[in-house]
PDB file of C-alpha atoms in Angstrom:
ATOM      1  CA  UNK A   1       2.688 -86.738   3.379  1.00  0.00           C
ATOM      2  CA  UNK A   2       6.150 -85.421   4.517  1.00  0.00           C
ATOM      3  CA  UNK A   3       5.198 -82.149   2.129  1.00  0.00           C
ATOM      4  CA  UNK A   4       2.565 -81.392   4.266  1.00  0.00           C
ATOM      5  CA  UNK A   5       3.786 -81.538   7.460  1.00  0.00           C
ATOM      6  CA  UNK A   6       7.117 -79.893   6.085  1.00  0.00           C
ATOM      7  CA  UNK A   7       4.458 -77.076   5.133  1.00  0.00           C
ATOM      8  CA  UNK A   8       3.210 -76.442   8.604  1.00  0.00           C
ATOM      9  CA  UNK A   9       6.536 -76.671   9.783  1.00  0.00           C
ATOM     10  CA  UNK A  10       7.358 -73.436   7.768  1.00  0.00           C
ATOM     11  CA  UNK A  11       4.004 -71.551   8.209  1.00  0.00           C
ATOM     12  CA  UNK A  12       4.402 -72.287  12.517  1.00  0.00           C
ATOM     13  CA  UNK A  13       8.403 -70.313  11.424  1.00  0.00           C
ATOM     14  CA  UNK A  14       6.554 -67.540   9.403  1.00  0.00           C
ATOM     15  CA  UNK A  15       4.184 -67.149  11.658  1.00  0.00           C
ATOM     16  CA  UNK A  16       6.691 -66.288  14.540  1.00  0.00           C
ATOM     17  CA  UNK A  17       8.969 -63.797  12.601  1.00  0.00           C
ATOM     18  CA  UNK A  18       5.672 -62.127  11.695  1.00  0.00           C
ATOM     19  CA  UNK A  19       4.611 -61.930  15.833  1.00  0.00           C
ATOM     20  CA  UNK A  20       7.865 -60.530  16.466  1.00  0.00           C
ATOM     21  CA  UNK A  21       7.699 -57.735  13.668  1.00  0.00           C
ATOM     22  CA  UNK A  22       4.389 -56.216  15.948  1.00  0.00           C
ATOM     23  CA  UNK A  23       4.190 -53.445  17.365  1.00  0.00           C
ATOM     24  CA  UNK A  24       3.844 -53.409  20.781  1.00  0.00           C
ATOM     25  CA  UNK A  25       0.066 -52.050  21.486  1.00  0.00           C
ATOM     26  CA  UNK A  26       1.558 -50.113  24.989  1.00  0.00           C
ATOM     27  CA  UNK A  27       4.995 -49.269  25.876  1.00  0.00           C
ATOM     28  CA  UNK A  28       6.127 -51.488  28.629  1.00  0.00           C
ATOM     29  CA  UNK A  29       7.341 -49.617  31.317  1.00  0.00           C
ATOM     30  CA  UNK A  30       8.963 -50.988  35.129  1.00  0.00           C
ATOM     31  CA  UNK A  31       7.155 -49.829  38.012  1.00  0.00           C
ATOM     32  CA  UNK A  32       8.031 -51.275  41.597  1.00  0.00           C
ATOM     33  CA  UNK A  33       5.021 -51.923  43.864  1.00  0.00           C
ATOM     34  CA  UNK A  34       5.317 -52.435  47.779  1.00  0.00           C
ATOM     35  CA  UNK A  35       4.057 -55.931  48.980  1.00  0.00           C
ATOM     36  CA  UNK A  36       0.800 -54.540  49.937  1.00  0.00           C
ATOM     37  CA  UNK A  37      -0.412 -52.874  46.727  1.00  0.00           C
ATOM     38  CA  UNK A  38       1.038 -55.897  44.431  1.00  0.00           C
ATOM     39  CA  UNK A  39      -1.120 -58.351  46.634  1.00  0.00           C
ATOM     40  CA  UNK A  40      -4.380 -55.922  46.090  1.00  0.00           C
ATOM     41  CA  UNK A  41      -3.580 -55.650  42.531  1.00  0.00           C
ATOM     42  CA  UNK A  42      -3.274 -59.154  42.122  1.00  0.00           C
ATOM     43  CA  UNK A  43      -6.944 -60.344  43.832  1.00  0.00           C
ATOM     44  CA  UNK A  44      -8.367 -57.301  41.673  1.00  0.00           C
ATOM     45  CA  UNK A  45      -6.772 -58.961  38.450  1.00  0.00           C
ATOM     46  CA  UNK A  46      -8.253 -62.673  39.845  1.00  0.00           C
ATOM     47  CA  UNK A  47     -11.490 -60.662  40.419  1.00  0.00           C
ATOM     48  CA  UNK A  48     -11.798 -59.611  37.351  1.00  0.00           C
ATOM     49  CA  UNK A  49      -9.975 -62.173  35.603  1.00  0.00           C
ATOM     50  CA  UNK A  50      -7.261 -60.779  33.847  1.00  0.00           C
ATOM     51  CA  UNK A  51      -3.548 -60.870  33.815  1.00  0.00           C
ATOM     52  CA  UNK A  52      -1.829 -58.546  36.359  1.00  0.00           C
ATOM     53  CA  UNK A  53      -0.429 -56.291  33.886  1.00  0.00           C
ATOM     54  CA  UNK A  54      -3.377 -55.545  32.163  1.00  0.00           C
ATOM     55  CA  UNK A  55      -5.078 -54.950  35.094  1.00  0.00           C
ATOM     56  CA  UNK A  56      -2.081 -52.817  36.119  1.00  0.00           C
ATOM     57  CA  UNK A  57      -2.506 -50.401  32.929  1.00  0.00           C
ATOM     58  CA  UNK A  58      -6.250 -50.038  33.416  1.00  0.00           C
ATOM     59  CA  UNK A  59      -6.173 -48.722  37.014  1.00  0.00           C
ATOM     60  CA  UNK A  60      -3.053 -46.446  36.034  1.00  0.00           C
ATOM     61  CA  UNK A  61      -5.662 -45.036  32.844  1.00  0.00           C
ATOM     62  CA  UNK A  62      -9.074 -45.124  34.719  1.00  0.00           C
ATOM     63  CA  UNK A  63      -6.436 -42.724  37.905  1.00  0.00           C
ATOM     64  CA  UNK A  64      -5.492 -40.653  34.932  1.00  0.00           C
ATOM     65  CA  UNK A  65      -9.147 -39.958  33.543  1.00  0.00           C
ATOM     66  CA  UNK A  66     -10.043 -39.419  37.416  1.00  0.00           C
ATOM     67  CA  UNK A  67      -7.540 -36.812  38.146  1.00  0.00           C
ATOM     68  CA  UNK A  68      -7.902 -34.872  34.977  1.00  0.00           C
ATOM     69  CA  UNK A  69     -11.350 -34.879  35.912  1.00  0.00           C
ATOM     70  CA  UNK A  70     -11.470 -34.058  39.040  1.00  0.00           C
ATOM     71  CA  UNK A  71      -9.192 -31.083  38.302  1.00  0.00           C
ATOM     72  CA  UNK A  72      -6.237 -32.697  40.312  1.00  0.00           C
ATOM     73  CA  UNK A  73      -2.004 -31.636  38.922  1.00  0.00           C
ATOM     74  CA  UNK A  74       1.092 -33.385  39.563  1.00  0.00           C
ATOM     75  CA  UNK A  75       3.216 -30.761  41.689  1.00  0.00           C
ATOM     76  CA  UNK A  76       6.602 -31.410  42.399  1.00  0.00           C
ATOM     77  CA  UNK A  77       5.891 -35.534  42.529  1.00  0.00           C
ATOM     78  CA  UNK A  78       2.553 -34.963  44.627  1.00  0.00           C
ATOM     79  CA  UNK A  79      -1.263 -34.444  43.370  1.00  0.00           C
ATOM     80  CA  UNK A  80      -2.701 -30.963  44.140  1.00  0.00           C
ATOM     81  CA  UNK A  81      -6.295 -29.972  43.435  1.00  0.00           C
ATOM     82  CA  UNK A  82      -5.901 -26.833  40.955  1.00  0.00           C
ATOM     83  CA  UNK A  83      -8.777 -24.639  41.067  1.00  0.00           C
ATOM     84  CA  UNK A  84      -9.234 -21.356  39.571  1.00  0.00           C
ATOM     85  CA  UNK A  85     -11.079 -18.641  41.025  1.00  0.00           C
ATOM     86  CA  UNK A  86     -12.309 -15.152  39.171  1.00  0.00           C
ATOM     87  CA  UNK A  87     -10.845 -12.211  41.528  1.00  0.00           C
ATOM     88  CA  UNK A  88     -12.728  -8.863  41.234  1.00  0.00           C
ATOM     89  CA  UNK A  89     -10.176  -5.834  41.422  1.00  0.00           C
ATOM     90  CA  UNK A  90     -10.588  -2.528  41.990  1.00  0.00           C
ATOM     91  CA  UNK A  91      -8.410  -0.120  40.453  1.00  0.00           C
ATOM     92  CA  UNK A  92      -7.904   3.322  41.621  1.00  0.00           C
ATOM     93  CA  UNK A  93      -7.489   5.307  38.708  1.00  0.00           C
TER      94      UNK A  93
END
C-alpha cells in the first residue's frame, strides 16, 4: 500500500519537471494597457469566456490579419494606408 502511493508521489514529481521542459506555445511579451482598454478587454474575455491573455493575443492577431489586409503599414509608430497607384509618363524623346 505505501508502494503505491510512493508511486504517485513520483509520477505527480515527473510529471512537473516534464511541464517545465515545454516550450512555451507564444512568447510572452509585457504590454501596458490604460484603465479603459484593460476594462474592455476584460468584459470581452468574460464574454467570450476566456482568460485575459488569451483573449489579449487573439485581438492583437485578428488587428494584424486586418491591417495586412486592408493594406494598412506601420510608419514611424503610426498606421498609414499604403496604396499604390500605376502613373502613366510621357517621355519626350
Amino acid at each position: 500500500m505505501s508502494y503505491s502511493a510512493t508511486r504517485v508521489f513520483l509520477g505527480k514529481i515527473q510529471m512537473q519537471d516534464l511541464a517545465v521542459d515545454v516550450a512555451r506555445k507564444d512568447e510572452r511579451v509585457t504590454v501596458p494597457f490604460d484603465r479603459e482598454t484593460l476594462e474592455r478587454v476584460e468584459a470581452m474575455a468574460d464574454q467570450e469566456e476566456r482568460p485575459v491573455a488569451r483573449q489579449i493575443t487573439l485581438l492583437v492577431k485578428a488587428a494584424l490579419e486586418l491591417i495586412d489586409h486592408q493594406g494598412f503599414k506601420l510608419v514611424d509608430g503610426k498606421l498609414r494606408k499604403v496604396s499604390i497607384e500605376s502613373v502613366d509618363i510621357d517621355s519626350e524623346e
